[in-house]
Amino acid sequence: MTQAASPLLRVVLYEPEKAGNVGNVARTCAVLGADLHLIRPFGFHLHDREFRRAVMDYLEGVTLHEHANWSAFQASLPDGARVWAFSTHATALYTRAGFRRGDFLCFGPESRGLPAWLREGLPALRLPQPGGGRSLNLAVAVGAAAFEAGRQIEGW
């Protein structure tokens, strides 16, 4: 089987706080063949028991990139990279994005989401939450968005 020039997707977690969520996101990335980018600071250590329990042995199938901060992440982007911000503040639906292979899907920390200064510089998308109230769990939101992006790209 020939590897594609770029991964199907690249999932970006900006300042993630919960080890279990990041472990579950890593599992999603492994299943989809997506890279995972983690932007510091984290609210946990990658050697935490909770992270290891959530990720199980799936981490072996994930290309993991760690970045010291947002600027370091931006400096690592390839020419022409498309970074999509996911936020409850966005108006555009994620199902209408027109994702392409290698796109970056960026999600904020569990307690506060992406900061306004970051969202304002990127095209922003939202997952519908018609029930109102609180937001989706980070790992659930990443899973929904990543599988929709994969569906658009691969035609599943």
Coordinates of C-alpha atoms in Angstrom, one line a residue:
M1 CA 0.0 0.0 0.0
T2 CA 1.4 3.4 -1.0
Q3 CA 1.4 6.2 1.5
A4 CA -0.1 9.5 0.5
A5 CA 2.1 12.6 0.2
S6 CA 0.3 14.0 3.2
P7 CA -1.9 12.6 5.9
L8 CA -5.6 12.5 5.4
L9 CA -5.9 15.2 8.1
R10 CA -4.0 17.0 10.8
V11 CA -5.8 17.5 14.1
V12 CA -4.5 20.4 16.2
L13 CA -5.2 20.7 20.0
Y14 CA -4.4 24.2 21.3
E15 CA -3.4 24.1 25.0
P16 CA -5.4 20.9 25.8
E17 CA -6.2 20.4 29.4
K18 CA -7.5 16.8 29.9
A19 CA -5.3 13.8 29.4
G20 CA -8.3 11.5 28.7
N21 CA -9.6 13.7 26.0
V22 CA -6.2 13.9 24.3
G23 CA -5.8 10.1 24.5
N24 CA -9.2 9.6 22.9
V25 CA -8.4 12.1 20.1
A26 CA -5.1 10.3 19.5
R27 CA -7.1 7.1 19.0
T28 CA -9.3 8.8 16.5
C29 CA -6.2 10.1 14.7
A30 CA -4.8 6.5 14.6
V31 CA -8.0 5.1 13.1
L32 CA -8.2 7.8 10.4
G33 CA -4.5 8.1 9.6
A34 CA -4.4 11.7 10.8
D35 CA -1.4 13.5 12.4
L36 CA -1.9 15.0 15.9
H37 CA -0.4 18.4 16.7
L38 CA -0.4 19.4 20.4
I39 CA 0.3 23.1 21.3
R40 CA 1.7 23.8 24.8
P41 CA 1.1 24.4 27.5
F42 CA -0.8 21.2 28.4
G43 CA -2.8 20.6 31.5
F44 CA -1.2 17.2 32.0
H45 CA 1.9 15.2 31.1
L46 CA 2.1 12.8 28.2
H47 CA 3.3 10.1 30.6
D48 CA 0.2 10.5 32.9
R49 CA -1.6 7.3 33.7
E50 CA -5.0 8.8 32.5
F51 CA -3.5 9.6 29.1
R52 CA -1.9 6.2 28.7
R53 CA -5.1 4.5 29.7
A54 CA -7.2 6.5 27.1
V55 CA -4.7 6.2 24.3
M56 CA -3.9 2.5 25.0
D57 CA -1.6 1.2 22.2
Y58 CA -3.0 3.5 19.5
L59 CA -0.3 6.1 20.0
E60 CA 2.0 3.8 18.0
G61 CA -0.1 4.6 14.9
V62 CA -0.1 8.4 15.3
T63 CA 2.5 10.9 14.1
L64 CA 2.6 13.2 17.1
H65 CA 3.9 16.8 16.8
E66 CA 4.5 19.0 19.9
H67 CA 4.8 22.7 19.6
A68 CA 6.0 25.1 22.3
N69 CA 3.3 27.7 21.4
W70 CA 1.0 29.0 18.7
S71 CA 3.9 30.8 17.0
A72 CA 6.0 27.7 16.8
F73 CA 3.0 25.8 15.3
Q74 CA 2.5 28.5 12.7
A75 CA 6.2 28.4 11.8
S76 CA 5.9 24.7 11.1
L77 CA 3.1 25.0 8.6
P78 CA 3.8 24.0 5.1
D79 CA 3.2 26.5 2.3
G80 CA -0.5 26.7 1.4
A81 CA -1.7 25.0 4.6
R82 CA -5.3 25.4 5.4
V83 CA -6.1 25.6 9.2
W84 CA -9.7 25.5 10.2
A85 CA -10.7 26.8 13.7
F86 CA -13.6 25.0 15.4
S87 CA -15.6 27.1 17.8
T88 CA -19.1 27.5 19.2
H89 CA -18.8 31.2 18.2
A90 CA -18.5 30.4 14.5
T91 CA -21.4 30.7 12.1
A92 CA -20.3 28.4 9.2
L93 CA -21.3 24.7 9.6
Y94 CA -18.4 22.2 9.4
T95 CA -20.4 20.1 6.9
R96 CA -20.0 22.9 4.3
A97 CA -16.3 23.5 4.6
G98 CA -15.0 21.6 1.6
F99 CA -12.2 19.9 3.3
R100 CA -9.1 18.7 1.5
R101 CA -6.4 16.2 2.2
G102 CA -3.9 17.5 4.7
D103 CA -6.1 20.2 6.2
F104 CA -5.5 21.2 9.8
L105 CA -8.5 21.0 12.1
C106 CA -7.9 23.2 15.2
F107 CA -9.7 22.9 18.5
G108 CA -9.3 24.8 21.8
P109 CA -8.9 23.8 25.4
E110 CA -11.9 22.1 27.1
S111 CA -12.6 24.9 29.6
R112 CA -12.6 27.9 27.3
G113 CA -12.3 27.0 23.6
L114 CA -10.1 28.9 21.1
P115 CA -9.3 32.5 22.1
A116 CA -10.8 35.2 19.9
W117 CA -7.5 36.4 18.7
L118 CA -6.7 33.0 17.2
R119 CA -10.2 32.4 15.7
E120 CA -10.2 35.8 14.0
G121 CA -7.2 34.9 11.9
L122 CA -8.7 31.6 10.6
P123 CA -11.8 30.4 8.8
A124 CA -14.0 29.2 11.7
L125 CA -16.5 26.3 11.7
R126 CA -19.0 25.1 14.2
L127 CA -20.7 21.8 14.9
P128 CA -24.5 22.3 15.4
Q129 CA -25.6 21.9 19.0
P130 CA -29.4 22.4 18.8
G131 CA -30.0 21.3 22.3
G132 CA -28.3 24.4 23.6
G133 CA -26.6 24.4 27.0
R134 CA -23.0 23.2 27.2
S135 CA -20.6 22.3 24.5
L136 CA -19.7 18.9 23.2
N137 CA -16.8 17.0 24.8
L138 CA -13.5 17.8 23.0
A139 CA -12.9 14.2 21.9
V140 CA -16.5 13.9 20.6
A141 CA -16.2 17.2 18.7
V142 CA -12.9 16.1 17.1
G143 CA -14.3 12.8 16.2
A144 CA -17.4 14.3 14.5
A145 CA -15.4 16.9 12.6
A146 CA -12.6 14.5 11.6
F147 CA -14.9 11.9 10.3
E148 CA -16.9 14.5 8.3
A149 CA -13.7 15.8 6.8
G150 CA -12.7 12.2 5.9
R151 CA -16.0 11.6 4.3
Q152 CA -15.7 14.7 2.2
I153 CA -12.1 13.9 1.2
E154 CA -12.4 10.1 0.6
G155 CA -16.1 9.9 -0.3
W156 CA -17.0 7.3 2.4

